[in-house]
Short mmCIF file of C-alpha atoms and ligand atoms in Angstrom, two decimals:
data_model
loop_
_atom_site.label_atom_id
_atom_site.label_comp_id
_atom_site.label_asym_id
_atom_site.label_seq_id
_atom_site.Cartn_x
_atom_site.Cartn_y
_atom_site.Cartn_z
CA UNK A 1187 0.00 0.00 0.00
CA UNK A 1188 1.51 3.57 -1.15
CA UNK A 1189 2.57 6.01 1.78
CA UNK A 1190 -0.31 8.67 1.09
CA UNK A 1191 0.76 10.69 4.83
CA UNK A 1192 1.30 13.24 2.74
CA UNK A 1193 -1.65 14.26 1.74
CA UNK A 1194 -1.99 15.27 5.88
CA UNK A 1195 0.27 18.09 4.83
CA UNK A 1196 -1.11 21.69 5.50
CA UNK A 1197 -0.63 22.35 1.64
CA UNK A 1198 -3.86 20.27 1.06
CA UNK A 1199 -7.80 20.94 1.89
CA UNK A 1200 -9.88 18.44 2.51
CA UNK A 1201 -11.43 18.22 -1.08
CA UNK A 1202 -7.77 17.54 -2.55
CA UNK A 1203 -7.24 13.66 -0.44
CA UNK A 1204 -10.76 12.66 -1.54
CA UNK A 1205 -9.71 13.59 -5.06
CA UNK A 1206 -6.73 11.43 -4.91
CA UNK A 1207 -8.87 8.64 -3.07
CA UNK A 1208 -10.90 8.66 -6.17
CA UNK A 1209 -8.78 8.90 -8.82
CA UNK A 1210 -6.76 6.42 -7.20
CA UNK A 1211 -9.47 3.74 -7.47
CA UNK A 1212 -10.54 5.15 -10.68
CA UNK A 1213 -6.67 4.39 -12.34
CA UNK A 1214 -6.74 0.86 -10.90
CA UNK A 1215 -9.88 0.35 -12.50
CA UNK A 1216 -9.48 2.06 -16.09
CA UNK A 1217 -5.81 2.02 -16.42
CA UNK A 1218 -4.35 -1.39 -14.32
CA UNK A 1219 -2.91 -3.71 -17.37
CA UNK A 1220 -1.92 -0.45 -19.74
CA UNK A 1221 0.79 -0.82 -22.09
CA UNK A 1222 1.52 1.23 -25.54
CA UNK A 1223 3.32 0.52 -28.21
CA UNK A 1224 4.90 3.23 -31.04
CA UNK A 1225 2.36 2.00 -33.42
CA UNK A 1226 -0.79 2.13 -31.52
CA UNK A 1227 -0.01 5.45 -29.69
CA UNK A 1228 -2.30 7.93 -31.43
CA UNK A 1229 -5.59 5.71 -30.84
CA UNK A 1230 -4.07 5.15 -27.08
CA UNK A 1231 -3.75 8.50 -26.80
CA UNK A 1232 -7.40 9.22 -28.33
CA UNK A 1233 -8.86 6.86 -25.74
CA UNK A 1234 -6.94 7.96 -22.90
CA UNK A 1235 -8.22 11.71 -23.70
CA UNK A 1236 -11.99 10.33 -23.99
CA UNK A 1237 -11.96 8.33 -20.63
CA UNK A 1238 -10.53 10.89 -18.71
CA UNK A 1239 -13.46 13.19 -19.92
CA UNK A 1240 -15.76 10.30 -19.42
CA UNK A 1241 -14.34 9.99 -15.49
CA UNK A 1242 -15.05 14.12 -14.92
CA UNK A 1243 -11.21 14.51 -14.68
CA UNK A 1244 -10.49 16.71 -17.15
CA UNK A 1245 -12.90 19.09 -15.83
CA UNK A 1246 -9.70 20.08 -13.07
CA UNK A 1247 -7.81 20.86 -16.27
CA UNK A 1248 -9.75 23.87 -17.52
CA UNK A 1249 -10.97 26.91 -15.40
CA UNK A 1250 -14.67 27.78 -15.48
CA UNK A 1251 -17.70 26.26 -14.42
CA UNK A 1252 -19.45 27.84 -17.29
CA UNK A 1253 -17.00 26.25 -19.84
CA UNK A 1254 -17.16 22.48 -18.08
CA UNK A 1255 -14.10 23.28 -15.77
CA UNK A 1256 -14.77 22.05 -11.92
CA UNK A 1257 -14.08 25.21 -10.66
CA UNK A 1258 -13.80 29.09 -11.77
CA UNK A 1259 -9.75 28.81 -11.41
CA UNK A 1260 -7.93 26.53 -11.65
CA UNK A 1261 -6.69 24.48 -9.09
CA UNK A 1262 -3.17 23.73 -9.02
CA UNK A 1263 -2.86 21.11 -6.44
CA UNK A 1264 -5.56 19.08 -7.99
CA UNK A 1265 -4.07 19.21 -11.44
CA UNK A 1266 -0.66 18.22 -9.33
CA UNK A 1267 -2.48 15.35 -7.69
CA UNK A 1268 -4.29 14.26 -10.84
CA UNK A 1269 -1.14 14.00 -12.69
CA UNK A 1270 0.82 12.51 -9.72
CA UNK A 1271 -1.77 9.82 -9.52
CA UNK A 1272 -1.95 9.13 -12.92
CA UNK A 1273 2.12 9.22 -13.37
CA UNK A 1274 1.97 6.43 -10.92
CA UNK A 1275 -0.31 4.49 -13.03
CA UNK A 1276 0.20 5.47 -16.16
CA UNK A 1277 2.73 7.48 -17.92
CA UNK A 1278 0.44 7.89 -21.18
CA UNK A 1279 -2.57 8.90 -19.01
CA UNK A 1280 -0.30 11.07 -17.18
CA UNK A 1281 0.41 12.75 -20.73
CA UNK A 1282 -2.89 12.80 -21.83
CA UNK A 1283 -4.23 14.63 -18.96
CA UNK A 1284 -1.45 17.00 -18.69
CA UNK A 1285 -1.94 17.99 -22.31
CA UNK A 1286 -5.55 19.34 -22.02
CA UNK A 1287 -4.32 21.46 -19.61
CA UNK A 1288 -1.44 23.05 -21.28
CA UNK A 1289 -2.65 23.36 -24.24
CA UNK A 1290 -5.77 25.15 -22.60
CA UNK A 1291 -4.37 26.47 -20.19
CA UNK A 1292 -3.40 29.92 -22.02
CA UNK A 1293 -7.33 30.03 -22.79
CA UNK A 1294 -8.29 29.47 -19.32
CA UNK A 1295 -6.24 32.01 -18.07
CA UNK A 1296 -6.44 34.68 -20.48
CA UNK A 1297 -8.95 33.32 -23.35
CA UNK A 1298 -11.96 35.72 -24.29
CA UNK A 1299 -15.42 34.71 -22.85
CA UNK A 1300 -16.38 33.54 -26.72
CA UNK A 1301 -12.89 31.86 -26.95
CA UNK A 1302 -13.67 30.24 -23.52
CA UNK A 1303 -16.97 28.68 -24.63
CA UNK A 1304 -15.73 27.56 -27.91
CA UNK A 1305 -12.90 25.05 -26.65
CA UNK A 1306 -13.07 24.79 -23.23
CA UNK A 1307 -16.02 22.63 -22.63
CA UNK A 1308 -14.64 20.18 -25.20
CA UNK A 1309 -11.34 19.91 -23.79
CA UNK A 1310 -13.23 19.22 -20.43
CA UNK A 1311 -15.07 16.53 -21.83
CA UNK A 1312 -12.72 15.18 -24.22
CA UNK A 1313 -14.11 15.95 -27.16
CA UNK A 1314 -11.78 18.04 -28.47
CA UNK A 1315 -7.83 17.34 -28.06
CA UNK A 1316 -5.42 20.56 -27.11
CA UNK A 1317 -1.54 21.11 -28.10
CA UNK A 1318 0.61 23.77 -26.73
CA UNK A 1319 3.49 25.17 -29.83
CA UNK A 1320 6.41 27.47 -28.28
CA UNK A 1321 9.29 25.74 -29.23
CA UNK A 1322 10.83 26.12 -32.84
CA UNK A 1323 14.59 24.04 -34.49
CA UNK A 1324 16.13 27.40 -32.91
CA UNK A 1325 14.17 28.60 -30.16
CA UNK A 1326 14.27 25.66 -27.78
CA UNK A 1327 15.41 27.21 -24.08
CA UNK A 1328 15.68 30.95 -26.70
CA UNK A 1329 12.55 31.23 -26.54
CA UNK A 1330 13.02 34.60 -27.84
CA UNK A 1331 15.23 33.61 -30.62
CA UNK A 1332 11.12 32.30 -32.37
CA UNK A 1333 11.32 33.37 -36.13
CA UNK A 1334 7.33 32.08 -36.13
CA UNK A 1335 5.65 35.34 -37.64
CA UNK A 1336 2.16 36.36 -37.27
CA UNK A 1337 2.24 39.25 -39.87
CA UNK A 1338 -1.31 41.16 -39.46
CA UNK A 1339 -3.29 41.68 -42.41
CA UNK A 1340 -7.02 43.51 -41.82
CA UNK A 1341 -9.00 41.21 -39.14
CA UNK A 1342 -6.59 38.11 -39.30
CA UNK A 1343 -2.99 37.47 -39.23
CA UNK A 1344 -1.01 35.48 -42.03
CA UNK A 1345 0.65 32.88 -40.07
CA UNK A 1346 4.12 31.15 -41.25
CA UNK A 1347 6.67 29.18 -39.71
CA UNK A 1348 7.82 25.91 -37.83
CA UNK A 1349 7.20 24.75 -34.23
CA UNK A 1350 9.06 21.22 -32.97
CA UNK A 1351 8.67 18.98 -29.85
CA UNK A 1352 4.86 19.54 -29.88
CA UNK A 1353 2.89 17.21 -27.93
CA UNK A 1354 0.14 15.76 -29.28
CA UNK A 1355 1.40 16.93 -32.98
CA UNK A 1356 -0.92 15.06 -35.07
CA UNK A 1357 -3.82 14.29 -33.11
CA UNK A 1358 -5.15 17.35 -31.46
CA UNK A 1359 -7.80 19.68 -32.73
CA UNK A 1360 -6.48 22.94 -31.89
CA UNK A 1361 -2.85 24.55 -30.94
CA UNK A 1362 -2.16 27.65 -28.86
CA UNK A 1363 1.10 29.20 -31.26
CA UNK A 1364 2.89 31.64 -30.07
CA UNK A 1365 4.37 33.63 -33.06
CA UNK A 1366 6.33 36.92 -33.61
CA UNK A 1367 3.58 40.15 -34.36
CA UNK A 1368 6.41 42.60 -34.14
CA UNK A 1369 4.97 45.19 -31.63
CA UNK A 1370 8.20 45.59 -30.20
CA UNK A 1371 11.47 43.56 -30.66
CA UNK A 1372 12.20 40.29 -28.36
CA UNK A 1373 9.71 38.97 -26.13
CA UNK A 1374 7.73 41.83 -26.26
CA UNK A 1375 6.90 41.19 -30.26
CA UNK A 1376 4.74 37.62 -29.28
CA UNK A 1377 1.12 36.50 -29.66
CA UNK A 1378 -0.38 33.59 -28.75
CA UNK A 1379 -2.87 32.70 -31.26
CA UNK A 1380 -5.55 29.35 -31.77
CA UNK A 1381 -4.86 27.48 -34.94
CA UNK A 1382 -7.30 25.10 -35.79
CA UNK A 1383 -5.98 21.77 -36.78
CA UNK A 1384 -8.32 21.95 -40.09
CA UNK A 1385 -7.04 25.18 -40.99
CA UNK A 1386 -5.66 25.50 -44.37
CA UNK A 1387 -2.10 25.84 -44.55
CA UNK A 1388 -1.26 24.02 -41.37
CA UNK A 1389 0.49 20.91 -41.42
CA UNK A 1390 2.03 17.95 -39.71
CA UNK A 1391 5.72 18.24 -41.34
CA UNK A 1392 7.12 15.21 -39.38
CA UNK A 1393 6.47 13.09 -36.67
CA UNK A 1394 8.97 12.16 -33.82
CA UNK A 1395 9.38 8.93 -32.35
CA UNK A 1396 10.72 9.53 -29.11
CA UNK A 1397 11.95 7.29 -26.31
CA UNK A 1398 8.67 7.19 -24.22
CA UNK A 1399 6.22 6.88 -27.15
CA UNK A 1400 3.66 9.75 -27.16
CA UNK A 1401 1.99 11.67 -29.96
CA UNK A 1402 4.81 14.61 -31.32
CA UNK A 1403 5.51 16.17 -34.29
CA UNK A 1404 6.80 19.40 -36.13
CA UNK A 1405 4.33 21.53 -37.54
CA UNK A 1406 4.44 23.79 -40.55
CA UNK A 1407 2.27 26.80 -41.10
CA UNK A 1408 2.20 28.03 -44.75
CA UNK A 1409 0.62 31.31 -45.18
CA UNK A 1410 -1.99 30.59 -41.99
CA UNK A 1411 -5.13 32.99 -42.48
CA UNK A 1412 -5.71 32.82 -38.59
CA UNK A 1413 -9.03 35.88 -37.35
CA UNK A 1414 -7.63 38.16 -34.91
CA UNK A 1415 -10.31 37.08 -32.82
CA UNK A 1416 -8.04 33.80 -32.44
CA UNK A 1417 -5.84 36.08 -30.46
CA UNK A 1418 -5.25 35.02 -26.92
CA UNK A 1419 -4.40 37.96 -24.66
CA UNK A 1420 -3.05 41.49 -25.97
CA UNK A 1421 -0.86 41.69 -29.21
CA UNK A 1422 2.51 41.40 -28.21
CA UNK A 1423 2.06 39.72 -24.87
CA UNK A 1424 1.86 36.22 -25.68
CA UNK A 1425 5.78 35.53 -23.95
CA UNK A 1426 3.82 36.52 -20.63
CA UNK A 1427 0.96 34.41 -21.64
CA UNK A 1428 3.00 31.67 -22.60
CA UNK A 1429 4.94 32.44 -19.08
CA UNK A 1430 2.07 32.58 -17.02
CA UNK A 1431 0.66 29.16 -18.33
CA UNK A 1432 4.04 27.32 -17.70
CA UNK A 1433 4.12 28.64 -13.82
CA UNK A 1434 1.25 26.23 -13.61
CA UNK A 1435 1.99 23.41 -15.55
CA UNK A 1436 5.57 23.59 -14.85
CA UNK A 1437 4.94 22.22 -10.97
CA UNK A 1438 3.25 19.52 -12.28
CA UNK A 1439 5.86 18.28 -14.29
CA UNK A 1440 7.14 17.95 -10.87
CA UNK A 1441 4.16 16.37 -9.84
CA UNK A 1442 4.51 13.76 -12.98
CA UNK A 1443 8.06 13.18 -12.04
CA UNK A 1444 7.08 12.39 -8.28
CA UNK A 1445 4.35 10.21 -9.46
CA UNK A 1446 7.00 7.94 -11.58
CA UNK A 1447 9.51 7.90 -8.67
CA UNK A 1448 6.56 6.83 -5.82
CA UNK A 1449 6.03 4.00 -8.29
CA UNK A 1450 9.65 3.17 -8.81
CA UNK A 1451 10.04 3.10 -5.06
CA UNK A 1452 6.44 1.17 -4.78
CA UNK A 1453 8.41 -1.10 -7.22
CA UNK A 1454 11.85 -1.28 -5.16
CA UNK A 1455 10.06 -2.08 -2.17
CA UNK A 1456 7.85 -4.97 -3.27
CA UNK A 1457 10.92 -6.33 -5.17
CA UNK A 1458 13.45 -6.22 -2.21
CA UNK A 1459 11.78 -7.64 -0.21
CA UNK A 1460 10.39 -10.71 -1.89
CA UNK A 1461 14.22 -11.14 -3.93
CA UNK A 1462 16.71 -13.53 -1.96
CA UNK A 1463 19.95 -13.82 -2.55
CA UNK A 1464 23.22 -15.02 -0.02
CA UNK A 1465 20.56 -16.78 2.38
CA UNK A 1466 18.49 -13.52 2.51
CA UNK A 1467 16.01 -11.10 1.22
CA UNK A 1468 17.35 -8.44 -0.64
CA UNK A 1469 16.13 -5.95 1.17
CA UNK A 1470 17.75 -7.12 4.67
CA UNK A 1471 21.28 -5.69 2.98
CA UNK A 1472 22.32 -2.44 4.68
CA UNK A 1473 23.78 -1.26 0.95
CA UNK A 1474 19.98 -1.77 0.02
CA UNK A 1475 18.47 0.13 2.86
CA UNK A 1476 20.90 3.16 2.10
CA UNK A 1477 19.08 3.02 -1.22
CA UNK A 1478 16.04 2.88 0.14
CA UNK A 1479 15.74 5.40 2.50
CA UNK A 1480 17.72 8.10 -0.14
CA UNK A 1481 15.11 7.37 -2.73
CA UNK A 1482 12.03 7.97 0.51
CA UNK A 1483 14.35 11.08 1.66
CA UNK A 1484 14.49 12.42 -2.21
CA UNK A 1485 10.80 11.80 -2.72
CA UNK A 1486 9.76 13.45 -0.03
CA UNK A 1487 11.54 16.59 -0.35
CA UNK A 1488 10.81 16.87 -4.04
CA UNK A 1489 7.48 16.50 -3.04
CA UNK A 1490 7.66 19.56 -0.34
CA UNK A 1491 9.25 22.01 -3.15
CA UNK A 1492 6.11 20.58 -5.31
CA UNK A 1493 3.38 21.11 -3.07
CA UNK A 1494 5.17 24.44 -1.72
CA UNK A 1495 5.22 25.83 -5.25
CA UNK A 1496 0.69 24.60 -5.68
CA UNK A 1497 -0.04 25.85 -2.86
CA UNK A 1498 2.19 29.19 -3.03
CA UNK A 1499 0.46 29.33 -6.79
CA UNK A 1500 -3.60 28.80 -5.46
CA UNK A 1501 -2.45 31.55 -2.85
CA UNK A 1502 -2.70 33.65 -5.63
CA UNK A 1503 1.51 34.31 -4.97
CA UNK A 1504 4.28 34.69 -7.56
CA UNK A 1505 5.49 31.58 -7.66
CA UNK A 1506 8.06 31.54 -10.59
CA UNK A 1507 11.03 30.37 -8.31
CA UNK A 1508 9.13 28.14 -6.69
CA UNK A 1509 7.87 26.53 -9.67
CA UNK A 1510 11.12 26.22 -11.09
CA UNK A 1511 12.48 24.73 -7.72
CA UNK A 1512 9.90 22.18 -7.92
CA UNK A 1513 10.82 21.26 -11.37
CA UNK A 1514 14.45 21.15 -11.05
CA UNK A 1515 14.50 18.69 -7.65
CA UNK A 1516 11.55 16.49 -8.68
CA UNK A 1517 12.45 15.52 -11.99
CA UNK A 1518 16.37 14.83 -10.89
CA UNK A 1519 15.53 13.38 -7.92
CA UNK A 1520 13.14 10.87 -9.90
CA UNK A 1521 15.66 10.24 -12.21
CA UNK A 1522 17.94 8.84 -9.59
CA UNK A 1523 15.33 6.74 -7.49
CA UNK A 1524 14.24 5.45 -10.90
CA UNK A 1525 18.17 4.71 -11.69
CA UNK A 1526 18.46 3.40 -8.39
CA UNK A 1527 14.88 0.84 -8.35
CA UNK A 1528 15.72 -0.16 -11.75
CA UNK A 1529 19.54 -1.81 -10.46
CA UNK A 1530 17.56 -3.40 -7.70
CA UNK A 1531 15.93 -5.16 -10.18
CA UNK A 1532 18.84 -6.59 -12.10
CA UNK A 1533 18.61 -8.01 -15.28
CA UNK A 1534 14.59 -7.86 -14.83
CA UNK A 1535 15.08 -3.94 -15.07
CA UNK A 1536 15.84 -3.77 -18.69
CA UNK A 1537 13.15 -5.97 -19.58
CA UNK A 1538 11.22 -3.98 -22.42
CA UNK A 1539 7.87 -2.89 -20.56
CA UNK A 1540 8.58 -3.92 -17.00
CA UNK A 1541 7.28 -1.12 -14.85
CA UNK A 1542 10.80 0.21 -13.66
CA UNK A 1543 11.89 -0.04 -17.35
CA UNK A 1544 8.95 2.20 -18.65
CA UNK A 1545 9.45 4.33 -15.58
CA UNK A 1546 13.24 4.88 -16.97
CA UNK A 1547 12.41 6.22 -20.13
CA UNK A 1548 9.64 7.64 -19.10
CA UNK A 1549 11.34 10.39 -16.93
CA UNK A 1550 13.86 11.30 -19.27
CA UNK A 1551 12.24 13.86 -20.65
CA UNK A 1552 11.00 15.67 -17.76
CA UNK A 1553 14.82 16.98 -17.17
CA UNK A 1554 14.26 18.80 -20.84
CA UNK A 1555 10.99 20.17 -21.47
CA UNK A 1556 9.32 23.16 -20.23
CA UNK A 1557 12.69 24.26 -19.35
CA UNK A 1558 15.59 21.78 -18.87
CA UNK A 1559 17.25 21.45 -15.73
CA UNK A 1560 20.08 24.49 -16.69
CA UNK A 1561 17.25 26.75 -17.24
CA UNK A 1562 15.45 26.25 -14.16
CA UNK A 1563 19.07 26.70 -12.62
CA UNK A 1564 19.32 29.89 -14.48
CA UNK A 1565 15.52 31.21 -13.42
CA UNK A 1566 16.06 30.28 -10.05
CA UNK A 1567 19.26 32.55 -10.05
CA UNK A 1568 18.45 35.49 -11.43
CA UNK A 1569 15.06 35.16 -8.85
CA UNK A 1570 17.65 35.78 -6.16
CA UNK A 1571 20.31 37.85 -7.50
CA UNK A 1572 16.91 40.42 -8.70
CA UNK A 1573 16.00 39.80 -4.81
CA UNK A 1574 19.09 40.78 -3.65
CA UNK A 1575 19.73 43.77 -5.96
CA UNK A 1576 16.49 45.15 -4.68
CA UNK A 1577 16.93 45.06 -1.21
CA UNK A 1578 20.53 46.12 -1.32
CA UNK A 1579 18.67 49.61 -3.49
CA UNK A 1580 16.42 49.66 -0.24
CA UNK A 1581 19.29 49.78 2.55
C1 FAD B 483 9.17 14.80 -25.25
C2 FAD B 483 9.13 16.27 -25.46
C3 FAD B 483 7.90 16.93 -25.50
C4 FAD B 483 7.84 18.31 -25.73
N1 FAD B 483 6.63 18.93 -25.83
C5 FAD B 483 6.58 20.25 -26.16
C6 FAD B 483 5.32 20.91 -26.39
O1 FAD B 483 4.25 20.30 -26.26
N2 FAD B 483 5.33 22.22 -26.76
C7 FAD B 483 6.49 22.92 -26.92
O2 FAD B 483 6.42 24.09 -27.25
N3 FAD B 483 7.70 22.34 -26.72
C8 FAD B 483 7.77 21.02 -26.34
N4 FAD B 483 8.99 20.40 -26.15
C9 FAD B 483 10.21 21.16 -26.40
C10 FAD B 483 11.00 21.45 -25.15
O3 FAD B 483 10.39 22.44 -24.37
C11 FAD B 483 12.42 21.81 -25.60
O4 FAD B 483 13.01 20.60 -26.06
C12 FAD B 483 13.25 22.43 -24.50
O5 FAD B 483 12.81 23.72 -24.21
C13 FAD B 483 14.73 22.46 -24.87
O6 FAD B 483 14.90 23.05 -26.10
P1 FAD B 483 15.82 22.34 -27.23
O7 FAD B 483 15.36 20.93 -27.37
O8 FAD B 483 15.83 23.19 -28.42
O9 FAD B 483 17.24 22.27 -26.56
P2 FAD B 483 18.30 23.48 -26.51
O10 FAD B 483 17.63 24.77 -26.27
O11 FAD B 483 19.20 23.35 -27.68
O12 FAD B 483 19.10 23.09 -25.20
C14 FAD B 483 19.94 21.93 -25.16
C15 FAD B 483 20.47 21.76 -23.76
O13 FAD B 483 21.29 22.86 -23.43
C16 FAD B 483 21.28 23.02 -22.03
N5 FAD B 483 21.06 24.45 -21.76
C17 FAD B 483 20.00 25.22 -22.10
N6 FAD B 483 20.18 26.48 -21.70
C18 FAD B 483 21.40 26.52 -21.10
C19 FAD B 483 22.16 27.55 -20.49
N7 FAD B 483 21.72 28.81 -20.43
N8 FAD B 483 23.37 27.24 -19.96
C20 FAD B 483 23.85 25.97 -20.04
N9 FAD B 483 23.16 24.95 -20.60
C21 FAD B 483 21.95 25.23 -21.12
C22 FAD B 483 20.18 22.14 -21.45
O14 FAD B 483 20.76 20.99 -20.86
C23 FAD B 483 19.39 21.73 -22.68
O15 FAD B 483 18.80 20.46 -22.55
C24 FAD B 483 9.04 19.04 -25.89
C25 FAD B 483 10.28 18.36 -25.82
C26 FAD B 483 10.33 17.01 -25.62
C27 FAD B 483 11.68 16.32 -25.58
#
């Protein structure tokens, strides 16, 4: 039985451990004998999206009651939970999930009231299947190096360019671009614009097999005809859209990465000690309980940053630093317990599809996108060295 103590923390109302209760049950249920293979990934992915609408979960991944959301904001320690739980279970389901919510999320926070009604109650019931396109060949951790234009022309803009690494590439309905509009130079000169997947001039350019199978792709937009009304937010704001969306969904790539190393230690555990070896279980080896109680120790402090950073974030607090705390120690700290379960297994660790062999490419990753580990470093940085600066001015 999984430690769940933590949901005791004072980071957590009530509402959030009955969420996880149920979800819980739900996974085993729905999600118990999962596996996915590179061919079959897109219809995986398609079915995943549709039973997690079906189960009401989805609903915690858009804001609004009005649009099919479970609540008028969103809730960042139930998306964390949800895609802890599911992580656990599931990688795929994990993605799935996670994926509605980024790819909405720009819309939920800053969409227009029409915008709002028009894909928001179909990501919430899974109707409709959401991608979120920042990153371009050259503007990976640049952001602000995107040569994406958005050139205006009357009521629309004429839309051309590439975006890479895009999640559900392929199979969603709709992506939130961010593109160059040129209202001022850098990261000032970005919108954030909904493309619909049927509009013409878009198109899937490649897909990418990567090493955790999931639906991604490069996307091409030739000559785009996208209504200005498809605008998201002010011209020229979409890097603090963009921004903004990622300080919610980058703690729960945390969460994700917690999820995968609970189950890797869930794994460790229920190997060690059933494993014997020298006249003993593996387990009873003081090498192995070193192990053991590093990967418990790890977990639960990237857990602490994690739920900090949620609850810091529902406060209604800045929470960049946080965020980006959260991200950095969960997913490295997962990487090692995953590392670490996966020896304990021996030879049955690199068995294609064993649980601590999925879990290893699984995590991999999490280190890179939404910021890899160096830029979370960086962000984290220049957090304190601006905190600093200021109070030194105040002295
Ligand atoms: C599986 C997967 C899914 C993704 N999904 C999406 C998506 O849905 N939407 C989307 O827009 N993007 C997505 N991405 C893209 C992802 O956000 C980028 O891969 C990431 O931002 C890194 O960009 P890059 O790959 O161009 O690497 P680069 O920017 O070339 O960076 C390479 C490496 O350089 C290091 N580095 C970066 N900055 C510094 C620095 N300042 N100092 C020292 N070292 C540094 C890091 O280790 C980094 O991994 C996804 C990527 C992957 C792998």
């Amino acid at each position: 039985m999984p430690d769940k103590t933590y949901l005791d923390w004072p980071f957590f109302a009530p509402h959030h451990a009955a969420l996880e209760a149920a979800l819980d049950a739900w996974s085993q249920q729905h999600l118990a004998h999962a596996t996915h293979d590179r061919a079959s990934v897109d219809h995986a992915c398609r079915q995943l999206v549709r039973q997690l609408g079906e189960g009401g979960w989805l609903r915690h991944a858009v804001a609004g009651v009005a649009h099919g959301g479970h609540a008028d904001a969103i809730d960042t320690r139930a998306i964390c939970l949800i895609r802890e739980t599911l992580a656990r279970h599931d990688g795929l389901a994990d993605f799935a999930f996670a994926m509605q919510g980024l790819g909405a999320g720009a819309i939920s926070l800053h969409g227009t009231d029409d915008q709002r009604s028009r894909y928001l109650p179909r990501v919430a019931s899974g109707e409709a299947i959401a991608a979120f396109a920042l990153s371009e060949p050259q503007a990976g951790s640049d952001v602000a190096a995107m040569q994406c234009a958005a050139t205006p022309d009357g009521e629309h803009y004429v839309l051309d360019g590439e975006k890479t690494w895009i999640s559900n590439g392929g199979i969603a309905d709709f992506y939130v671009v961010f593109a160059r509009t040129g209202e001022q130079p850098g990261a000032r000169g970005i919108s954030a614009l909904i493309v619909d997947a049927d509009t013409p001039g878009f198109e899937i350019a490649e897909r990418i097999d990567v090493i955790a199978p999931h639906p991604l792709a490069r996307l091409r937009f030739n000559r785009c005809r996208i209504p200005a009304a498809q605008r998201i937010g002010a011209a020229g704001q979409g890097f603090k859209v963009a921004m903004s969306t990622l300080d919610v969904f980058r703690t729960s790539v945390a969460a994700a990465a917690l999820g995968f190393a609970r189950r890797a230690l869930d794994e460790a555990l229920a190997h060690t000690t059933q494993r014997s070896m020298f006249g003993q279980m593996l387990s009873d080896f003081q090498l192995t309980q070193a192990k053991l109680a590093d990967m418990a120790t790890g977990i639960d402090a990237a857990a602490l940053l994690t739920y900090r950073a949620a609850w810091q974030r529902d406060c209604g607090r800045k929470v960049t630093r946080e965020a980006a705390m959260a991200k950095l120690t969960a997913t490295e700290t997962a990487q090692q317990v995953i590392d670490a379960a996966l020896q304990m297994f021996g030879g049955l660790g690199v068995v294609s599809e064993q649980p601590v062999e999925r879990l290893y490419r699984e995590i991999r990753a999490l280190r890179i996108y939404e910021g890899a580990t160096e830029v979370q470093q960086l962000i984290i940085a220049r957090e304190l060295l601006r905190d600093a600066a200021s109070a030194k001015g105040e002295a």
